[in-house]
Coordinates of C-alpha atoms in Angstrom, one line a residue:
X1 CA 0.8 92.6 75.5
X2 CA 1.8 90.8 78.9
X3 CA -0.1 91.6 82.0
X4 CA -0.2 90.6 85.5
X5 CA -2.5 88.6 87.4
X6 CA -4.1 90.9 89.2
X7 CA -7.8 89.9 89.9
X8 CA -10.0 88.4 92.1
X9 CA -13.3 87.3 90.1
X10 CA -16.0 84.8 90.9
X11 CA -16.2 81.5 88.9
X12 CA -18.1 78.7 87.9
X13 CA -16.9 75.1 87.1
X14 CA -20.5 73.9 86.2
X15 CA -20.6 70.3 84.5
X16 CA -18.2 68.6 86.5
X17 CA -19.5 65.3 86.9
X18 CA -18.9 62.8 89.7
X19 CA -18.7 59.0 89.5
X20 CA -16.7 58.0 86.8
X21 CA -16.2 54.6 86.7
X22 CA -12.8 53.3 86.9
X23 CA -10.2 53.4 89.5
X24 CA -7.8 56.0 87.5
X25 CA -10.8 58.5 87.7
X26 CA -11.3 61.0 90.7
X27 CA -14.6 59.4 91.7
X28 CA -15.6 63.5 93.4
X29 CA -14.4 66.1 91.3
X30 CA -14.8 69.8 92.8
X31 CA -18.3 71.0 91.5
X32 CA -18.3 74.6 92.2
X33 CA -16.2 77.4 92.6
X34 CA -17.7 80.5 93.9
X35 CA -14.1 82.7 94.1
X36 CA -10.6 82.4 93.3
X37 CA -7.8 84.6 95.2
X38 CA -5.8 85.6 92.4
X39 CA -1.9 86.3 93.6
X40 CA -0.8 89.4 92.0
X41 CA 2.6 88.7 90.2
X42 CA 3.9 87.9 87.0
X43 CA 4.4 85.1 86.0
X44 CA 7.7 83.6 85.6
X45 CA 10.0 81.9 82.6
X46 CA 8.3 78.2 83.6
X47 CA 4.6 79.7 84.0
X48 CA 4.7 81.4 80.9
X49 CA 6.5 78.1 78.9
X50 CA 4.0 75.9 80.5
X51 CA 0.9 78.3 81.1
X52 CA -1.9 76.1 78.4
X53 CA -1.4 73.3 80.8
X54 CA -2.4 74.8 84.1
X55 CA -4.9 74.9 86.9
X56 CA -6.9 78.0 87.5
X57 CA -7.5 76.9 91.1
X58 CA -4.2 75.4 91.8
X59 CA -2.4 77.6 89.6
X60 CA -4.3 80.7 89.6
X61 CA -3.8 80.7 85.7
X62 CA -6.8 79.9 83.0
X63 CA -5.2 77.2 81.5
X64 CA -6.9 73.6 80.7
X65 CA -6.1 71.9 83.5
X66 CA -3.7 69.3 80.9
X67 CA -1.2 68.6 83.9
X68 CA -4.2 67.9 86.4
X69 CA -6.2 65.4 83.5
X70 CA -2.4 63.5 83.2
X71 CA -2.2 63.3 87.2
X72 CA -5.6 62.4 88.4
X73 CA -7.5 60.6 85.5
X74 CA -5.2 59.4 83.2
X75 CA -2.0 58.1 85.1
X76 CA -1.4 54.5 84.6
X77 CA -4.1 54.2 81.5
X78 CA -3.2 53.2 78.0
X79 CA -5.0 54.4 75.1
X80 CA -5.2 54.2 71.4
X81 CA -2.9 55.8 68.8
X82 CA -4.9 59.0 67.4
X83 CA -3.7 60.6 64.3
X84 CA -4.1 64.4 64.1
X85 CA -3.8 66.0 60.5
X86 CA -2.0 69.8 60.7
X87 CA -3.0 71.6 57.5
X88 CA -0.9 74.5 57.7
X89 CA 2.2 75.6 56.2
X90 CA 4.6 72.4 56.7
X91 CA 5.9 70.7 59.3
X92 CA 9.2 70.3 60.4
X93 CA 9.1 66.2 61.0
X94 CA 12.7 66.3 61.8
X95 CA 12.5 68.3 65.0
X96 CA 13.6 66.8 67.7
X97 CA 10.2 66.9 69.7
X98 CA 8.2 66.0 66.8
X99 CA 10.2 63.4 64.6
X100 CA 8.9 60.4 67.0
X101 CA 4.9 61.5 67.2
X102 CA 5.1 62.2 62.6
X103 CA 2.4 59.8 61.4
X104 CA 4.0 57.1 59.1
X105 CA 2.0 55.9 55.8
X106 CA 2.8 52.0 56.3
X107 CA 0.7 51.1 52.9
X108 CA 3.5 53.3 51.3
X109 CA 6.7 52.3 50.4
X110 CA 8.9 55.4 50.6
X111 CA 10.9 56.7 47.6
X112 CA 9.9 53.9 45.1
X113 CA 7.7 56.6 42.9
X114 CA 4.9 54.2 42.7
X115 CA 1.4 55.4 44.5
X116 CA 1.6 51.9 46.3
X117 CA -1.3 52.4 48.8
X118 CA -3.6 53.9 45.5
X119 CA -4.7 57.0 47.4
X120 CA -3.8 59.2 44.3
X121 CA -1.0 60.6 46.3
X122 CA 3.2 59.1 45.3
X123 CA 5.0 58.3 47.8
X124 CA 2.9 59.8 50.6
X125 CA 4.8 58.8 53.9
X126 CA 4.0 61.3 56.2
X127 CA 1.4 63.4 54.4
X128 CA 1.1 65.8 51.4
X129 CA 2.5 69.0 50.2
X130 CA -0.4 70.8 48.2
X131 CA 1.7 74.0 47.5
X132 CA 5.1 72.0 46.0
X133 CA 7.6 74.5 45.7
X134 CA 5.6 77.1 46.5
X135 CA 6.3 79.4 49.8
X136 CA 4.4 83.0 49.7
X137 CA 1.3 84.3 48.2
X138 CA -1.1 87.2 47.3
X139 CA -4.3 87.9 49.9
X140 CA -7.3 86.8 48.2
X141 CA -8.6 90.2 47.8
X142 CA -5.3 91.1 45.7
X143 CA -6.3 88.2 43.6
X144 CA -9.8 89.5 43.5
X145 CA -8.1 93.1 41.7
X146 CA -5.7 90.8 39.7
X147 CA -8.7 89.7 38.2
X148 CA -9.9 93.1 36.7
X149 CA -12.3 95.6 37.8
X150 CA -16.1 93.9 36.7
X151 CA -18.4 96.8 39.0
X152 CA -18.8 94.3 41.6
X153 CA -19.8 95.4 45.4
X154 CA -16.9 92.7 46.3
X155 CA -14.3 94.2 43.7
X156 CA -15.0 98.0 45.5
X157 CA -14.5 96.1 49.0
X158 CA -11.6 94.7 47.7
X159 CA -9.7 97.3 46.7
X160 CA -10.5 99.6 49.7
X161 CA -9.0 96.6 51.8
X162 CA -6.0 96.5 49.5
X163 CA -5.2 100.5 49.7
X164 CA -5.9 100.6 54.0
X165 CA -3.4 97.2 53.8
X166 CA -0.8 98.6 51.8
X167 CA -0.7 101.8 53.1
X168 CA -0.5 100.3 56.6
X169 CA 2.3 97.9 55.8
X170 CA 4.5 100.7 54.5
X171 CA 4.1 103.0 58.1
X172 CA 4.4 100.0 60.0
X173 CA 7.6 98.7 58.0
X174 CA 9.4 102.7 58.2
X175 CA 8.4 103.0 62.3
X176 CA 9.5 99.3 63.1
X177 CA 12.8 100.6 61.2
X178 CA 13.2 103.5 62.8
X179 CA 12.9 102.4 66.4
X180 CA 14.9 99.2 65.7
X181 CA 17.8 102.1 64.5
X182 CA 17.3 103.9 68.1
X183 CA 17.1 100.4 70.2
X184 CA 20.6 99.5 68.0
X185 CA 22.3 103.3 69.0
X186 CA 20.4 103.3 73.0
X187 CA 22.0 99.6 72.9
X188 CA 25.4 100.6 71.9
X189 CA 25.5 103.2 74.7
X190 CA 24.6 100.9 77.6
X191 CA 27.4 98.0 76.3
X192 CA 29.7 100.9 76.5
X193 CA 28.8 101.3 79.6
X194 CA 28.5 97.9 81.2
X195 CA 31.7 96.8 79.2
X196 CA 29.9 93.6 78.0
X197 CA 27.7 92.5 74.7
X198 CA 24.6 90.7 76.6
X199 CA 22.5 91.7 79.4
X200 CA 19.6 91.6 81.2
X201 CA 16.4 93.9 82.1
X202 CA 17.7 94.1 86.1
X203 CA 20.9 95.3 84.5
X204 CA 19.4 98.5 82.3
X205 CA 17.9 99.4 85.6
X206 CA 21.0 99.6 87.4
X207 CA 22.4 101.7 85.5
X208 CA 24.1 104.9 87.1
X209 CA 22.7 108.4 86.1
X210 CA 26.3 109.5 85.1
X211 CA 25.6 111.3 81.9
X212 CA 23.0 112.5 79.6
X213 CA 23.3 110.4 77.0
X214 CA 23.2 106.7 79.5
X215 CA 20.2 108.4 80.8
X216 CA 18.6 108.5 78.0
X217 CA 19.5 105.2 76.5
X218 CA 18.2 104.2 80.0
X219 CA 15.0 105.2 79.7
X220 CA 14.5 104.4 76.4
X221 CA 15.2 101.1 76.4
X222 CA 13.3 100.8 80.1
X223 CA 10.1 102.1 78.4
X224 CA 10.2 100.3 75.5
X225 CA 10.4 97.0 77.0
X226 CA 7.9 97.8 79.0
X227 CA 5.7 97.3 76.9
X228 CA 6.2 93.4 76.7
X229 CA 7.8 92.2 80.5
X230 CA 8.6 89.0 79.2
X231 CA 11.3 90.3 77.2
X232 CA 14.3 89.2 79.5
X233 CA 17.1 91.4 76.9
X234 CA 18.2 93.5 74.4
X235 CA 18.6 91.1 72.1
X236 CA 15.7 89.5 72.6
X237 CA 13.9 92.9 71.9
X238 CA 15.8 93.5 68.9
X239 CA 15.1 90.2 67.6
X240 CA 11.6 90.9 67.6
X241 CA 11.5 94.1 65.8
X242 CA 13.5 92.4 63.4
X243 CA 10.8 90.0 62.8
X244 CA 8.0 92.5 62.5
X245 CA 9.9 94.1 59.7
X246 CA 10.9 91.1 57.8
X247 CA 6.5 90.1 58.3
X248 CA 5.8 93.8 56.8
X249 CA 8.6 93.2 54.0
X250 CA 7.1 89.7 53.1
X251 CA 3.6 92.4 53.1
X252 CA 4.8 94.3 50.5
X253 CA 6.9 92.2 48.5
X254 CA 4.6 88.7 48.1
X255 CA 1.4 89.2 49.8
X256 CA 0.0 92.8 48.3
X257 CA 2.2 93.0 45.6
X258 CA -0.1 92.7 42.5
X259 CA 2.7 91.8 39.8
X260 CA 3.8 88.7 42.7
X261 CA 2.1 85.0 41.2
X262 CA 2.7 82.9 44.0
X263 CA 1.2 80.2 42.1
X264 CA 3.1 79.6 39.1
X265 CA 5.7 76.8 40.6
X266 CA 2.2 74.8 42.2
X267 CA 1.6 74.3 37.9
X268 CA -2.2 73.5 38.8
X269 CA -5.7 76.0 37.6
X270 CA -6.7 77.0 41.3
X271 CA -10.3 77.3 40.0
X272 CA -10.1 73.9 38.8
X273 CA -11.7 70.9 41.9
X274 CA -10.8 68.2 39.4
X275 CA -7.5 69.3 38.8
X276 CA -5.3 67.4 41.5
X277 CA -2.7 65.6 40.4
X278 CA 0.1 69.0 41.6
X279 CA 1.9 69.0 44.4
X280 CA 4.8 66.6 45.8
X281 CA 5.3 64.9 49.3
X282 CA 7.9 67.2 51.1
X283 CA 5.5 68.3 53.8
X284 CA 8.4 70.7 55.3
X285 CA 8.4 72.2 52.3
X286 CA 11.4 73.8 50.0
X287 CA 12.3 76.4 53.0
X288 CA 12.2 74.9 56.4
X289 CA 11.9 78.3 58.1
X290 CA 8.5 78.8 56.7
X291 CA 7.2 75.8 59.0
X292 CA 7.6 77.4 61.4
X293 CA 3.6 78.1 62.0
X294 CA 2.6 74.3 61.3
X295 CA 6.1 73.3 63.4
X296 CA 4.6 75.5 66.2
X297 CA 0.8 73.7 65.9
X298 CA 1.8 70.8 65.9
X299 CA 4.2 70.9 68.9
X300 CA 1.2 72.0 70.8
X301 CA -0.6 69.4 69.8
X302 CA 1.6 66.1 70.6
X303 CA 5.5 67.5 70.9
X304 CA 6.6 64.0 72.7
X305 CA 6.0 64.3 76.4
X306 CA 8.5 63.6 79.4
X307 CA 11.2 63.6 77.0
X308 CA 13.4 66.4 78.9
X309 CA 13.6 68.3 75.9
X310 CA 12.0 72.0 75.3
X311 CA 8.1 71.1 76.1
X312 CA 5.3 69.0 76.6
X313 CA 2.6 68.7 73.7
X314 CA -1.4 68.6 75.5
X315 CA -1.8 64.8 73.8
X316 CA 0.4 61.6 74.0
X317 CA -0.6 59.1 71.5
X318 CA -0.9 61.1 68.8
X319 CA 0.6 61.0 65.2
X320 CA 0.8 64.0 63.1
X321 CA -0.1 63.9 59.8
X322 CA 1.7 67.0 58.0
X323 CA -0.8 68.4 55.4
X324 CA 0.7 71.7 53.7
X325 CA -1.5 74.1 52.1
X326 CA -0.8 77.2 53.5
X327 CA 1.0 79.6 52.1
X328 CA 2.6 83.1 53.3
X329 CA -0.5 84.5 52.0
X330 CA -3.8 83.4 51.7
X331 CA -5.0 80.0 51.2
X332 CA -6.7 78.4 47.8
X333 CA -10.1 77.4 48.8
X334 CA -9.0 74.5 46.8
X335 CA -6.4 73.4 48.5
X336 CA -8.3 73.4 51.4
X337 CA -10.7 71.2 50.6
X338 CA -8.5 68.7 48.8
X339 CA -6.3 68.4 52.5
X340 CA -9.4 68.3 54.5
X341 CA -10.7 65.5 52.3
X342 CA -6.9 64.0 52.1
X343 CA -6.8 63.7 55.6
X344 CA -10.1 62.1 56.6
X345 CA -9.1 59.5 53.6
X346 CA -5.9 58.5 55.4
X347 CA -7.1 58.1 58.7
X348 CA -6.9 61.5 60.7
X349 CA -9.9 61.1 63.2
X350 CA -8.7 64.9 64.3
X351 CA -8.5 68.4 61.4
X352 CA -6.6 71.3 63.0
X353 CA -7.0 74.5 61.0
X354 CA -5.4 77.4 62.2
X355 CA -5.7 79.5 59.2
X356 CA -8.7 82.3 57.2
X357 CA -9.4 84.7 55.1
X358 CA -12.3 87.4 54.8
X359 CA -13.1 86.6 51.1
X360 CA -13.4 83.3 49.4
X361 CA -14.3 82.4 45.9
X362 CA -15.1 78.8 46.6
X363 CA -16.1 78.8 49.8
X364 CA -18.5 75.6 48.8
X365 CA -15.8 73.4 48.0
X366 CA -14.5 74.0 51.6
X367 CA -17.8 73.3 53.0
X368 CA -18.1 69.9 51.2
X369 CA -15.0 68.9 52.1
X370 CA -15.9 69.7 55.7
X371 CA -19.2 67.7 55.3
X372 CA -17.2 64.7 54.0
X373 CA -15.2 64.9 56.8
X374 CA -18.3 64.6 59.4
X375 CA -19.1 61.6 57.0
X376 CA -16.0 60.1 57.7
X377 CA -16.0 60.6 61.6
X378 CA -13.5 63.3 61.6
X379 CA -13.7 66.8 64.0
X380 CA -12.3 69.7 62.7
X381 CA -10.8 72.3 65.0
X382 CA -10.6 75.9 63.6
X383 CA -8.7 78.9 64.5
X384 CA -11.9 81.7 64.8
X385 CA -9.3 84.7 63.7
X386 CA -6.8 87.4 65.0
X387 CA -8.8 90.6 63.9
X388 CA -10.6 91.5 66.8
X389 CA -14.0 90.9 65.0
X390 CA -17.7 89.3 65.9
X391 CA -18.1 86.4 63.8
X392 CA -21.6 87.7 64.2
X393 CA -21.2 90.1 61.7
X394 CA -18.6 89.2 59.4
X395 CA -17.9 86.2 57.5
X396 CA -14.8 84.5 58.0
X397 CA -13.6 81.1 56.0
X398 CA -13.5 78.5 56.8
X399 CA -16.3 77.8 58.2
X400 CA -19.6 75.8 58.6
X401 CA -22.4 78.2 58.0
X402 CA -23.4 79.9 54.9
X403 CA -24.1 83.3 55.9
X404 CA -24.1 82.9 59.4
X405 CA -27.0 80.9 58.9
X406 CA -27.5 77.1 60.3
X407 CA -24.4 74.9 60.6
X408 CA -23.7 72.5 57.9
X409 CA -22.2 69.8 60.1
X410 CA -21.8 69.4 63.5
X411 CA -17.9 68.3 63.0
X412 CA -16.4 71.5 63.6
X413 CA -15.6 73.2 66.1
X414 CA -14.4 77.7 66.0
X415 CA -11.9 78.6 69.1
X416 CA -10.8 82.1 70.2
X417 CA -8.2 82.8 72.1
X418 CA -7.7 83.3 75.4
X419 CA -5.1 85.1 77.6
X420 CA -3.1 84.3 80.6
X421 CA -4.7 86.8 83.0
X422 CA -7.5 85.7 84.6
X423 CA -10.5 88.4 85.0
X424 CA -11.4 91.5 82.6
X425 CA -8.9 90.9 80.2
X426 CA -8.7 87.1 80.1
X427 CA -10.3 87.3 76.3
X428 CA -7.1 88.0 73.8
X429 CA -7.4 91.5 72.6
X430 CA -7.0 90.3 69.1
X431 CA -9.3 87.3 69.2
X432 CA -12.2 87.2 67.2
X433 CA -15.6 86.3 69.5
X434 CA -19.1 85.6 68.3
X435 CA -21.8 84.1 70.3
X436 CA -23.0 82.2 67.8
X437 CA -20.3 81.7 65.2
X438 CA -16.9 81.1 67.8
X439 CA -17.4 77.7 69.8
X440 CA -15.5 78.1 72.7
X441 CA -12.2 79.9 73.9
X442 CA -8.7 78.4 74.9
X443 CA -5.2 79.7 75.7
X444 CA -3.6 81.4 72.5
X445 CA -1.4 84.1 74.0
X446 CA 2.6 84.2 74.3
X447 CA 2.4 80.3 74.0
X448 CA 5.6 78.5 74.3
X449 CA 6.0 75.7 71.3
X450 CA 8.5 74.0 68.5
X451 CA 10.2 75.9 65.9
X452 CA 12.3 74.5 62.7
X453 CA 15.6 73.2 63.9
X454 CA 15.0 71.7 66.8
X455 CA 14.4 75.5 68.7
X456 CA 11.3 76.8 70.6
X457 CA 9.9 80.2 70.7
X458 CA 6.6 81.7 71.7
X459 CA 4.2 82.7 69.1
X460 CA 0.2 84.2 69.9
X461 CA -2.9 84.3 68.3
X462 CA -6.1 82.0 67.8
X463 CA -3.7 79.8 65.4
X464 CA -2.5 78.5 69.0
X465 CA -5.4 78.4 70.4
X466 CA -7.0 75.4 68.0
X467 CA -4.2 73.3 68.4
X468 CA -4.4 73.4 72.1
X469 CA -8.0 72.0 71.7
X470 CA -7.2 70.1 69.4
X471 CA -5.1 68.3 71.4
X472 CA -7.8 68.1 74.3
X473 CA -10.4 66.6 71.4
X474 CA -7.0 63.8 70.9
X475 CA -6.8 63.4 74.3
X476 CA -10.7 62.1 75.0
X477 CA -10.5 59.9 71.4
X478 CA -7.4 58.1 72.4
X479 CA -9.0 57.2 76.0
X480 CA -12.5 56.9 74.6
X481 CA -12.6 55.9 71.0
X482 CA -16.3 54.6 71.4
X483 CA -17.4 58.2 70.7
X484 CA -18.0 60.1 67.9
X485 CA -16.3 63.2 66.6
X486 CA -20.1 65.2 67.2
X487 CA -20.0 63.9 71.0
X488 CA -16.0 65.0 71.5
X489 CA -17.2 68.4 69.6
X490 CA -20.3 68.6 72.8
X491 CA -18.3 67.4 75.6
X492 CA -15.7 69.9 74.8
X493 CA -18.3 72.8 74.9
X494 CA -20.6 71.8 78.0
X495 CA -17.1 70.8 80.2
X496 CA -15.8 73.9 80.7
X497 CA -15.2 76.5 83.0
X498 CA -17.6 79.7 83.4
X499 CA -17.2 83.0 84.4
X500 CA -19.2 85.2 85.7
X501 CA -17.8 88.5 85.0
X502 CA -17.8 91.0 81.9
X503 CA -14.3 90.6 79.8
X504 CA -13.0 93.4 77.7
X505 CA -13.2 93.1 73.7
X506 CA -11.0 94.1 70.9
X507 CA -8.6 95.6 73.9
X508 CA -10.9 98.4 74.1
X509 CA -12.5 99.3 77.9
X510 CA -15.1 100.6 77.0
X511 CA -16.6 96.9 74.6
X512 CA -17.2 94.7 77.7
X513 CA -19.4 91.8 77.3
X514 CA -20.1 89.0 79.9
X515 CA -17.8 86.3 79.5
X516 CA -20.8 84.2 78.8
X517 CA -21.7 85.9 75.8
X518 CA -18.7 85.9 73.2
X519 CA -18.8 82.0 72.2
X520 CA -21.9 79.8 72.0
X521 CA -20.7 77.7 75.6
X522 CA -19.7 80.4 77.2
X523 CA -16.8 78.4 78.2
X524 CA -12.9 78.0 78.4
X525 CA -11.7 75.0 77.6
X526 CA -11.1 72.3 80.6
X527 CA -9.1 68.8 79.9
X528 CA -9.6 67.8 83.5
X529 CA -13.5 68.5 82.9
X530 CA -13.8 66.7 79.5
X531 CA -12.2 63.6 80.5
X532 CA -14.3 63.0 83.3
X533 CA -17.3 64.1 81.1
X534 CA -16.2 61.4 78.5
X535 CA -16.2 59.3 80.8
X536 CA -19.7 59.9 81.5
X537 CA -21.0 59.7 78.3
X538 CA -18.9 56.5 77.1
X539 CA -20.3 54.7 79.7
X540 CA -23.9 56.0 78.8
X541 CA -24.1 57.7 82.2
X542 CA -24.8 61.0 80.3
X543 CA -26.6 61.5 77.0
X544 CA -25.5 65.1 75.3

């Protein structure tokens, strides 16, 4: 849902540091801000495109400060090439703002069919498909009832999921059907009217009262896109509902359909660690329109900046190394691990994950993998989750405690999501939160990124919101490789901004928390704040 900004809330910019030492970096950063006059308005086509990279004093938007960090501290520095591995669902590397940052496997020589860099892995030039030709998949608790009913507390769980799931799917699938039918016939009236096939929000609202039925196709369509103001048209509107039936089609028909086997083109045992020679290297995989999630990640992440083209990614010398292994469905535990542990072996000193589950069968595998990772100096940045849940109380994978016990690693690193209001509602109402299980939070709603072809689109949710950290944590390791994937996790926590009021949860009014309390900083994340915080601690000025 889009709101306005319509606030005026105290906050706090603790742990911005003063004296960095070279000339690039503001030598007196602002250290506190005790209020910010929030203009009420909504924000326009550019704001929202562009949003993640603002100022929330300049701007009056809680972005991370990206555009301030490029403008202040970084302009006129050179840094070192980072590569960022995307495990997600493929990549489109042929896009037109990605196909100069794809990371390139030069110990590879490409097509030849010979594992020439002996990583176990033919002909891996720009990363690894782990899924082949495989596109959707079951939910891990439909694979949990595929496996027969053995009295187990998890079975029972599992199958209550699967009948509120399925149940909801088919209601959600019928009503997005039905008011598609009655945008199509209100849509028909109003190009009647107006004599012409497209047009625009300020036109519906100019419409004369001259009959009954334009009235109510008036209405209609007024209150309907009400409910989302950045919806500039019909067929923008349309397009969407579209969308929401093909998700709850792909629902019933591959993801809780318990005669669907996802698997069977992979050709692997999924239960099997040591079974890993499957899989091929066409990271866009066989349909290029479902990349469109790891597209979107990683255009976030490092889409080429300054380019002119549809957006600027947070990082600039990054490389993206494409790592599929997510399905329409639910990951493989094993899969998981094996990219994880694929792309710390190929030199990705950056993991973005923006994928979970609830239930997880081998959720140790995972956890090694993410140990190995920390071995290998790598920092994993996870997506906390779009159910409106506390990570307090429910287990969510992957992650890096057993239980909701003591961390395994201190490599990885849970965001939430944030949204483009500042004040009350700043927290997405679908983001997960957790004071002791969510790390920090970071823009994640209507974000503006690449989609296959060479398009753009917005998408939401916490699986935007870990790339747009991700591409701080690239950011401070390209300018300050000296420190370790532990000290980029830290700096990233303790540098950002604070504020001191109570946020609404789950999108409910009446679960309000203080802002301080739903991720263990407390914090937003802050580009502007890290750098000059790396800076610090590079130079030894600042121990964490």
């Amino acid at each position: 849902m889009n709101l306005t900004r319509s606030f005026l809330l105290p906050v706090s910019a603790a742990f911005l540091l003063a004296g960095c030492g070279t000339a690039a970096i503001v030598s007196t950063p602002i250290e506190n801000i005790d209020s910010v006059p929030l203009k009420v308005a909504d924000l326009n086509e550019n704001e929202f495109k562009t949003w993640p990279h603002a100022d929330l004093i300049a701007d009056t938007i809680p972005g991370m400060s990206v555009n301030k960090a490029y403008e202040e501290l970084l302009k006129g520095r050179k840094g070192v090439k980072v590569i960022v591995g995307v495990v997600d669902s493929g990549v489109d590397i042929e896009h037109e703002d990605l196909k100069d940052v794809i990371w390139i496997n030069e110990k590879e020589i490409p097509g030849n069919g010979i594992d020439d860099d002996g990583n176990g892995y033919v002909d891996d030039i720009h990363g690894w498909n782990f899924l082949g030709d495989a596109v959707h998949e079951n939910m891990e608790y439909v694979r949990i009832l595929k496996k027969g009913d053995d009295g187990s507390a998890e079975y029972k769980k599992a199958k209550a999921e699967y009948d509120k799931e399925l149940q909801e799917a088919k209601m959600n699938k019928n009503q997005y059907e039905q008011i598609l039918q009655m945008v199509k016939n209100a849509d028909e009236t109003v190009r009647e009217e107006l004599q012409k096939e497209d047009y625009t929000r300020e036109d519906i609202e100019k419409l004369p009262s001259s009959n009954l039925k334009l009235v109510q196709a008036k209405a209609f369509l007024t209150n309907i896109m009400s409910v989302d103001t950045s919806l500039g048209s019909v067929k923008e509107l349309k397009k969407e509902l579209e969308e929401g039936i093909k998700h709850f089609s792909d629902q019933l028909n591959y993801n809780l359909n318990l005669d669907f086997d996802g698997r069977g083109p992979v050709g692997d045992n999924p239960d099997d660690i040591t079974d890993t020679d499957y899989g091929n290297n066409n990271v866009i995989g066989p349909d290029k329109e479902e990349a469109k999630h790891g597209t979107h990640v990683s255009g976030i992440i490092a889409a080429a900046r300054n380019n002119g083209l549809g957006m600027n990614g947070v990082a600039n010398n990054v490389k993206i190394m494409a790592v599929r292994a997510v399905p329409g469905g639910d990951e493989y535990d094993k899969d998981i691990a094996l990219a994880i542990r694929y792309a710390a072996d190929n030199g990705a000193k950056i993991i973005n994950t923006s994928f979970g589950k609830y239930y997880s069968p081998h959720p140790e595998w995972v956890r090694d993998a993410i140990k190995y990772a920390g071995e290998k100096d790598v920092l994993i940045v996870n997506a906390a989750g779009n159910e409106s849940k506390d990570l307090d109380k429910t287990n969510v994978y992957p992650n890096d405690a057993v239980d909701n016990g003591d961390e395994i690693a201190d490599n990885f690193l849970t965001v939430g999501a944030l949204d483009y209001t500042y004040g009350p509602e700043m927290v997405a109402e679908f983001s997960n939160y957790g004071k002791n299980n969510v790390d920090v939070f970071a823009p994640g709603t209507k974000i503006w990124s690449a989609v296959p072809g060479s398009k753009y689109e917005f998408q939401q949710g916490t699986s935007m919101a870990s790339p747009e950290v991700a591409g701080v944590a690239a950011l401070i390791r390209s300018y300050y490789p000296d420190l370790t994937a532990p000290q980029v996790k830290k700096i990233i926590m303790h540098s950002g901004l604070t504020a001191k009021t109570n946020v609404i949860l789950e999108g409910d009014p009446e679960k309000k928390q203080p802002f301080s309390e739903v991720s263990r900083s407390g914090r937003m994340v802050n580009a502007y704040n890290a750098i000059i915080m790396a800076d610090k601690v590079s130079r030894k000025k600042l121990d964490l």
